[in-house]
Amino acid sequence: MLKKIILIQLALLFLCLTNCNSKPAALKAVYKKDFLIGNVINHVYMSGGHFDLLKKHFNTVTCENEMKPENLAPLSKSGEYKWQMADSMVNKMKENGIQVHGHTLIWHSQTRTWMTSGSPQEAKENMINHINTVLDHFRGKVVSWDVVNEAMADGITDPSDWKSCLRAESGWYKTLGPDYVELAFRTARQADPEIILYYNDYGLNDCNKAAAVRNMVKDINDRYKAEGNNRSLIDGIGMQGHYGLWLNVNDVRASLEMFKETGVEISITELDIESRLTNSREWGVNRNTVMPQEQAQQQAKLYAQLFRLFREYKDTIARVTFWGMDDKNSWKSIGNPCLFDGELNPKPAFFAVSNPDEY
Ligand code: 9MR
């Protein structure tokens, strides 16, 4: 009897030594055969525990703000471009073997007003100069770019004529009309034929907004190919993925199906799931509110459901990038949307993404 008890205790000790100390697997290893796994980077993530997590789990990054027009382009037309912040990040990623996705060239927000002002001819020249300058600077260092970001309006009801669904308050739209989207992609293709060109937007779980994007990509690509080009002009659709506990995963599935029809690759580009039921517009870092266990579990379940879905579409999905490492430094910290808490401890959401079949 005593021998049996000692044997059981030894077995338990062995199990504890092998499992209790075992570190969670790197996410990039878990999804190695499926798609790239990414996160955003900003100055906080460039050192310490954040950088350790970045190196361990992620093989692709997107600069959270540093490559946006407002941070690269000069204050006035005659000024100098500012590369320092973005360059130091890109160089550090290169040293660590992490791929960089560029975000973003043409956007209605975080863009200098002089760029979209003046006559249509001036705005066109500004767009062409900006795209040429930025793509030339990062040539060979950034593999893909969000060429146009968030061009579609909110609340689309009839997606059949995609041009009528564009965000009319965009400075680019106001000066150049709906053709600015195609101009941006044509300019980027000419500037650097090696890179992968993305259209990126939020709210693409909404079937009308998704259909408008699908129609736009199809229309632009069909016309480009009809000119004798043997490739698409828009290579990929970025579904940002700023979700909450309100999400119905079937809506994401429906949009993935819709985008698959276009034949271009899809990436989930800015994934986070805020733990509130309403799609609230309360933003900002450092609002590290306590997350009740029940919400943490619901959030984990939703992450697991999404990753099971993404795996089903692994032949079409190139990359899944999270928009934030930890709840404290997330742009939506009040909703605790990340895989790690403010102290960088893994949350149930992390374990759900590590092993979605268990949730
Ligand atoms: O996370 C970014 C935040 O730090 C900025 O203040 C904000 C300004 O617009 O942009 C956030 O990132 C956005 C991204 O560039 C485009 N999609 C929505 C993201 C969250 O707002």
Coordinates of C-alpha atoms and ligand atoms in Angstrom, one line a residue:
M1 CA 0.0 0.0 0.0
L2 CA 2.8 2.4 1.1
K3 CA 4.7 1.6 -2.1
K4 CA 1.6 2.4 -4.2
I5 CA 1.2 5.8 -2.4
I6 CA 4.8 6.6 -3.0
L7 CA 4.6 5.7 -6.7
I8 CA 1.5 7.8 -7.1
Q9 CA 3.2 10.8 -5.4
L10 CA 6.3 10.4 -7.6
A11 CA 4.1 10.3 -10.7
L12 CA 2.3 13.5 -9.6
L13 CA 5.6 15.2 -8.9
F14 CA 6.9 14.2 -12.4
L15 CA 3.7 15.6 -14.0
C16 CA 4.0 18.8 -12.1
L17 CA 7.7 19.2 -13.0
T18 CA 7.0 18.6 -16.7
N19 CA 3.7 20.6 -17.0
C20 CA 3.7 23.2 -14.2
N21 CA 6.9 24.7 -15.5
S22 CA 6.1 24.3 -19.2
K23 CA 5.9 27.7 -20.8
P24 CA 2.9 28.5 -23.2
A25 CA 3.8 27.8 -26.8
A26 CA 4.7 30.7 -29.1
L27 CA 1.6 31.8 -31.0
K28 CA 3.6 32.0 -34.2
A29 CA 4.5 28.4 -33.8
V30 CA 0.9 27.3 -33.1
Y31 CA -0.2 28.9 -36.4
K32 CA 3.0 28.2 -38.4
K33 CA 1.1 26.2 -41.0
D34 CA -1.9 28.5 -41.2
F35 CA -1.0 32.2 -41.4
L36 CA 1.4 34.8 -40.0
I37 CA 0.7 36.1 -36.5
G38 CA 1.3 39.8 -35.8
N39 CA 0.8 42.7 -33.4
V40 CA 1.2 46.4 -33.5
I41 CA 4.3 48.2 -32.4
N42 CA 4.7 51.6 -30.7
H43 CA 7.4 53.1 -28.5
V44 CA 6.2 51.2 -25.4
Y45 CA 6.5 47.8 -27.1
M46 CA 10.1 48.3 -28.3
S47 CA 11.8 47.2 -25.0
G48 CA 11.4 45.2 -21.8
G49 CA 8.6 42.6 -21.3
H50 CA 6.6 43.9 -24.2
F51 CA 9.5 43.3 -26.6
D52 CA 10.2 39.9 -25.1
L53 CA 6.5 38.9 -25.8
L54 CA 6.7 40.4 -29.3
K55 CA 9.8 38.4 -30.2
K56 CA 8.4 35.2 -28.7
H57 CA 4.9 35.2 -30.2
F58 CA 4.8 37.3 -33.4
N59 CA 6.4 37.1 -36.8
T60 CA 4.9 40.3 -38.4
V61 CA 4.2 43.8 -37.1
T62 CA 2.4 46.9 -38.1
C63 CA 3.4 50.4 -36.7
E64 CA 0.5 51.6 -34.7
N65 CA 1.0 55.3 -35.8
E66 CA 4.5 55.9 -37.0
M67 CA 3.9 55.3 -40.7
K68 CA 0.7 57.3 -41.0
P69 CA 0.9 60.4 -43.3
E70 CA 0.7 62.8 -40.3
N71 CA 3.9 61.2 -38.8
L72 CA 5.9 60.9 -42.0
A73 CA 4.9 63.9 -44.2
P74 CA 6.1 67.4 -43.4
L75 CA 3.9 70.0 -41.7
S76 CA 3.9 72.1 -44.9
K77 CA 4.4 71.1 -48.5
S78 CA 7.9 72.5 -48.6
G79 CA 9.1 70.8 -45.4
E80 CA 11.1 67.6 -44.9
Y81 CA 9.8 64.0 -44.4
K82 CA 10.5 62.6 -40.9
W83 CA 11.7 59.0 -41.0
Q84 CA 13.5 58.6 -37.7
M85 CA 10.8 56.9 -35.6
A86 CA 9.6 54.5 -38.3
D87 CA 13.2 53.7 -39.4
S88 CA 14.3 52.8 -35.9
M89 CA 11.4 50.4 -35.5
V90 CA 11.8 48.9 -39.0
N91 CA 15.5 48.3 -38.3
K92 CA 14.9 46.7 -35.0
M93 CA 12.3 44.4 -36.6
K94 CA 14.8 43.4 -39.3
E95 CA 17.5 42.6 -36.7
N96 CA 15.0 40.3 -35.0
G97 CA 13.7 38.6 -38.2
I98 CA 10.1 40.1 -37.9
Q99 CA 8.3 41.1 -41.1
V100 CA 6.8 44.6 -41.4
H101 CA 3.4 45.6 -42.9
G102 CA 3.0 49.3 -43.8
H103 CA 0.1 51.3 -42.4
T104 CA -1.1 53.5 -44.1
L105 CA -0.6 55.6 -47.3
I106 CA -4.0 57.2 -48.1
W107 CA -6.5 57.8 -45.3
H108 CA -9.0 60.5 -44.4
S109 CA -7.6 60.7 -40.9
Q110 CA -4.1 61.5 -39.5
T111 CA -3.2 63.1 -42.8
R112 CA -1.8 66.7 -43.3
T113 CA -4.5 69.0 -44.7
W114 CA -2.1 70.5 -47.3
M115 CA -2.0 67.1 -48.9
T116 CA -5.6 67.0 -49.9
S117 CA -6.1 70.7 -50.5
G118 CA -5.8 72.9 -53.5
S119 CA -6.9 72.1 -57.0
P120 CA -7.6 68.5 -58.1
Q121 CA -4.3 68.6 -60.0
E122 CA -2.4 69.7 -56.9
A123 CA -4.0 67.0 -54.7
K124 CA -3.2 64.4 -57.3
E125 CA 0.4 65.4 -57.4
N126 CA 0.6 65.4 -53.6
M127 CA -0.9 61.9 -53.5
I128 CA 1.6 60.6 -56.2
N129 CA 4.5 62.3 -54.5
H130 CA 3.6 60.9 -51.1
I131 CA 3.2 57.4 -52.3
N132 CA 6.4 57.5 -54.3
T133 CA 8.4 59.0 -51.5
V134 CA 7.2 56.6 -48.8
L135 CA 7.4 53.4 -50.9
D136 CA 10.9 54.4 -52.2
H137 CA 12.1 55.0 -48.7
F138 CA 10.9 51.6 -47.4
R139 CA 11.8 49.6 -50.5
G140 CA 12.9 46.1 -49.6
K141 CA 12.0 46.6 -45.9
V142 CA 8.2 46.6 -45.8
V143 CA 6.5 43.7 -47.6
S144 CA 3.0 44.9 -47.9
W145 CA 1.1 48.2 -47.4
D146 CA -2.4 49.4 -46.6
V147 CA -2.6 51.6 -49.6
V148 CA -6.1 53.0 -48.9
N149 CA -7.6 52.8 -45.4
E150 CA -11.2 53.2 -44.4
A151 CA -12.5 54.7 -47.6
M152 CA -16.1 53.3 -47.1
A153 CA -18.7 55.2 -45.2
D154 CA -20.6 53.9 -42.2
G155 CA -24.2 52.8 -42.5
I156 CA -24.2 51.6 -46.1
T157 CA -27.7 50.3 -47.1
D158 CA -27.2 49.7 -50.8
P159 CA -23.7 48.4 -51.8
S160 CA -24.4 47.9 -55.5
D161 CA -22.7 51.1 -56.6
W162 CA -19.5 51.1 -54.5
K163 CA -18.5 54.6 -55.5
S164 CA -21.7 56.0 -53.9
C165 CA -20.7 54.2 -50.7
L166 CA -17.4 56.0 -50.2
R167 CA -16.9 58.3 -47.3
A168 CA -17.7 61.7 -48.7
E169 CA -16.1 63.7 -45.9
S170 CA -12.6 62.4 -46.8
G171 CA -10.3 65.2 -48.0
W172 CA -9.2 62.9 -50.8
Y173 CA -12.8 62.3 -51.9
K174 CA -13.7 66.0 -51.7
T175 CA -10.8 67.0 -54.0
L176 CA -10.5 64.1 -56.3
G177 CA -13.9 62.3 -56.2
P178 CA -14.3 58.5 -56.1
D179 CA -11.4 57.8 -58.5
Y180 CA -8.8 58.6 -55.8
V181 CA -8.9 55.0 -54.6
E182 CA -7.8 53.6 -58.0
L183 CA -5.2 56.3 -58.5
A184 CA -3.6 55.4 -55.1
F185 CA -3.4 51.7 -56.0
R186 CA -2.0 52.4 -59.6
T187 CA 0.6 54.8 -58.1
A188 CA 1.7 52.2 -55.5
R189 CA 1.9 49.4 -58.0
Q190 CA 4.2 51.6 -60.3
A191 CA 6.3 52.8 -57.4
D192 CA 7.1 49.3 -56.1
P193 CA 5.8 46.3 -58.1
E194 CA 7.3 43.9 -55.4
I195 CA 5.0 44.8 -52.5
I196 CA 1.5 43.5 -51.7
L197 CA -1.1 46.2 -51.9
Y198 CA -4.0 46.1 -49.4
Y199 CA -7.4 47.8 -49.0
N200 CA -8.0 48.0 -45.3
D201 CA -11.3 48.8 -43.4
Y202 CA -13.2 48.3 -40.2
G203 CA -16.7 47.1 -39.6
L204 CA -16.4 44.5 -42.4
N205 CA -18.5 42.1 -40.4
D206 CA -21.4 44.2 -41.7
C207 CA -22.6 42.5 -44.8
N208 CA -23.4 45.8 -46.7
K209 CA -20.1 47.4 -46.0
A210 CA -18.4 44.1 -46.9
A211 CA -20.3 43.9 -50.2
A212 CA -19.3 47.4 -51.1
V213 CA -15.7 46.5 -50.6
R214 CA -16.1 43.3 -52.5
N215 CA -17.6 45.2 -55.4
M216 CA -14.9 47.8 -55.4
V217 CA -12.1 45.3 -55.4
K218 CA -13.7 43.3 -58.1
D219 CA -14.4 46.3 -60.3
I220 CA -10.9 47.8 -60.0
N221 CA -9.2 44.5 -60.5
D222 CA -11.4 43.4 -63.5
R223 CA -10.6 46.7 -65.3
Y224 CA -6.9 46.4 -64.5
K225 CA -6.8 42.9 -65.9
A226 CA -8.8 43.9 -69.0
E227 CA -5.9 46.2 -69.8
G228 CA -3.7 43.2 -70.3
N229 CA -2.1 43.1 -66.8
N230 CA -1.7 39.5 -65.6
R231 CA -2.1 40.3 -61.9
S232 CA -4.6 42.1 -59.7
L233 CA -4.1 45.8 -58.8
I234 CA -5.5 45.3 -55.3
D235 CA -3.8 42.2 -53.9
G236 CA -5.5 41.9 -50.5
I237 CA -8.4 42.9 -48.3
G238 CA -7.6 43.8 -44.7
M239 CA -10.5 43.2 -42.2
Q240 CA -9.5 45.2 -39.2
G241 CA -11.5 43.3 -36.7
H242 CA -12.2 45.7 -33.8
Y243 CA -14.8 43.5 -32.2
G244 CA -16.6 43.2 -28.9
L245 CA -18.6 40.6 -27.0
W246 CA -21.5 41.7 -29.3
L247 CA -19.9 40.0 -32.3
N248 CA -21.7 37.3 -34.2
V249 CA -18.9 35.1 -35.7
N250 CA -21.2 34.0 -38.5
D251 CA -21.1 37.6 -39.8
V252 CA -17.3 37.3 -40.1
R253 CA -17.7 34.0 -41.9
A254 CA -20.2 35.5 -44.4
S255 CA -17.7 38.3 -45.2
L256 CA -14.8 35.9 -45.6
E257 CA -16.9 34.0 -48.1
M258 CA -17.7 37.2 -49.9
F259 CA -14.1 38.3 -50.1
K260 CA -12.9 34.9 -51.2
E261 CA -15.0 35.4 -54.4
T262 CA -12.6 38.2 -55.4
G263 CA -9.6 35.8 -55.5
V264 CA -7.4 38.2 -53.5
E265 CA -5.8 37.3 -50.2
I266 CA -7.4 38.4 -46.9
S267 CA -5.7 39.5 -43.7
I268 CA -7.2 40.2 -40.3
T269 CA -5.2 43.4 -39.6
E270 CA -6.3 45.0 -36.3
L271 CA -7.8 42.3 -34.1
D272 CA -9.1 43.1 -30.6
I273 CA -12.2 42.1 -28.7
E274 CA -13.4 44.6 -26.2
S275 CA -15.3 43.1 -23.3
R276 CA -18.4 45.3 -23.4
L277 CA -21.6 44.5 -25.1
T278 CA -22.0 47.8 -26.9
N279 CA -19.8 48.9 -29.8
S280 CA -18.8 52.0 -27.8
R281 CA -16.6 54.8 -29.0
E282 CA -14.8 55.3 -25.7
W283 CA -11.1 55.2 -26.5
G284 CA -7.6 55.8 -24.9
V285 CA -4.7 54.0 -23.2
N286 CA -4.2 53.5 -19.5
R287 CA -7.9 52.9 -18.5
N288 CA -7.0 49.5 -17.1
T289 CA -10.3 48.6 -15.6
V290 CA -10.8 45.3 -13.7
M291 CA -12.1 42.6 -16.0
P292 CA -14.7 40.3 -14.3
Q293 CA -13.9 36.6 -14.7
E294 CA -17.1 36.0 -16.5
Q295 CA -16.2 38.6 -19.2
A296 CA -12.7 37.2 -19.5
Q297 CA -14.2 33.7 -20.2
Q298 CA -16.7 35.1 -22.7
Q299 CA -13.9 37.0 -24.4
A300 CA -11.7 33.9 -24.5
K301 CA -14.5 31.8 -26.1
L302 CA -15.0 34.4 -28.8
Y303 CA -11.3 34.6 -29.6
A304 CA -11.3 30.7 -29.8
Q305 CA -14.3 30.8 -32.1
L306 CA -12.7 33.3 -34.4
F307 CA -9.4 31.4 -34.6
R308 CA -11.2 28.2 -35.4
L309 CA -12.9 30.1 -38.2
F310 CA -9.7 31.7 -39.4
R311 CA -8.1 28.2 -39.6
E312 CA -10.9 27.1 -41.8
Y313 CA -9.9 29.9 -44.2
K314 CA -6.2 29.4 -43.8
D315 CA -5.7 29.0 -47.6
T316 CA -7.1 32.6 -48.1
I317 CA -5.9 34.3 -44.9
A318 CA -2.3 35.5 -45.1
R319 CA -1.9 37.1 -41.7
V320 CA -3.8 37.7 -38.4
T321 CA -2.5 40.8 -36.6
F322 CA -3.6 41.9 -33.1
W323 CA -4.1 45.6 -32.4
G324 CA -2.3 45.8 -29.0
M325 CA -0.3 43.6 -26.7
D326 CA -1.8 44.4 -23.3
D327 CA -4.9 45.9 -21.9
K328 CA -3.2 48.9 -20.3
N329 CA -1.6 50.1 -23.5
S330 CA -4.4 49.3 -25.9
W331 CA -6.1 52.2 -27.8
K332 CA -9.3 50.8 -26.2
S333 CA -7.9 49.9 -22.8
I334 CA -11.3 50.5 -21.1
G335 CA -12.6 47.4 -22.8
N336 CA -9.6 45.1 -21.9
P337 CA -9.4 43.8 -25.5
C338 CA -6.0 42.1 -25.5
L339 CA -4.5 38.7 -24.8
F340 CA -2.3 40.0 -22.0
D341 CA -3.4 42.1 -19.0
G342 CA -1.8 45.3 -17.9
E343 CA 1.0 43.4 -16.1
L344 CA 1.7 41.3 -19.2
N345 CA 0.2 38.2 -17.7
P346 CA -1.5 35.9 -20.2
K347 CA -5.3 36.1 -19.9
P348 CA -7.8 33.3 -20.7
A349 CA -8.0 34.9 -24.2
F350 CA -4.3 34.1 -24.7
F351 CA -4.9 30.4 -23.8
A352 CA -7.9 30.3 -26.0
V353 CA -5.9 31.6 -29.0
S354 CA -3.1 29.1 -28.1
N355 CA -5.5 26.2 -28.3
P356 CA -8.8 27.2 -29.8
D357 CA -10.1 23.7 -30.0
E358 CA -10.1 23.4 -26.2
Y359 CA -12.5 26.3 -25.8
Ligands
9MR1 O1 -4.3 52.6 -32.3 C1 -4.2 53.9 -32.9 C2 -4.3 55.0 -31.9 O2 -3.1 55.0 -31.1 C3 -4.4 56.3 -32.5 O3 -4.6 57.3 -31.6 C4 -5.6 56.3 -33.5 C5 -5.8 57.6 -34.2 O4 -6.7 57.6 -35.2 O5 -5.4 55.3 -34.5 C6 -5.4 54.0 -33.9 O6 -5.3 53.0 -34.9 C7 -6.4 52.9 -35.8 C8 -5.8 52.5 -37.1 O7 -4.7 53.3 -37.5 C9 -6.9 52.4 -38.2 N1 -8.0 51.6 -37.7 C10 -8.5 51.9 -36.5 C11 -7.5 51.9 -35.4 C12 -8.0 52.2 -34.0 O8 -8.6 53.5 -34.0

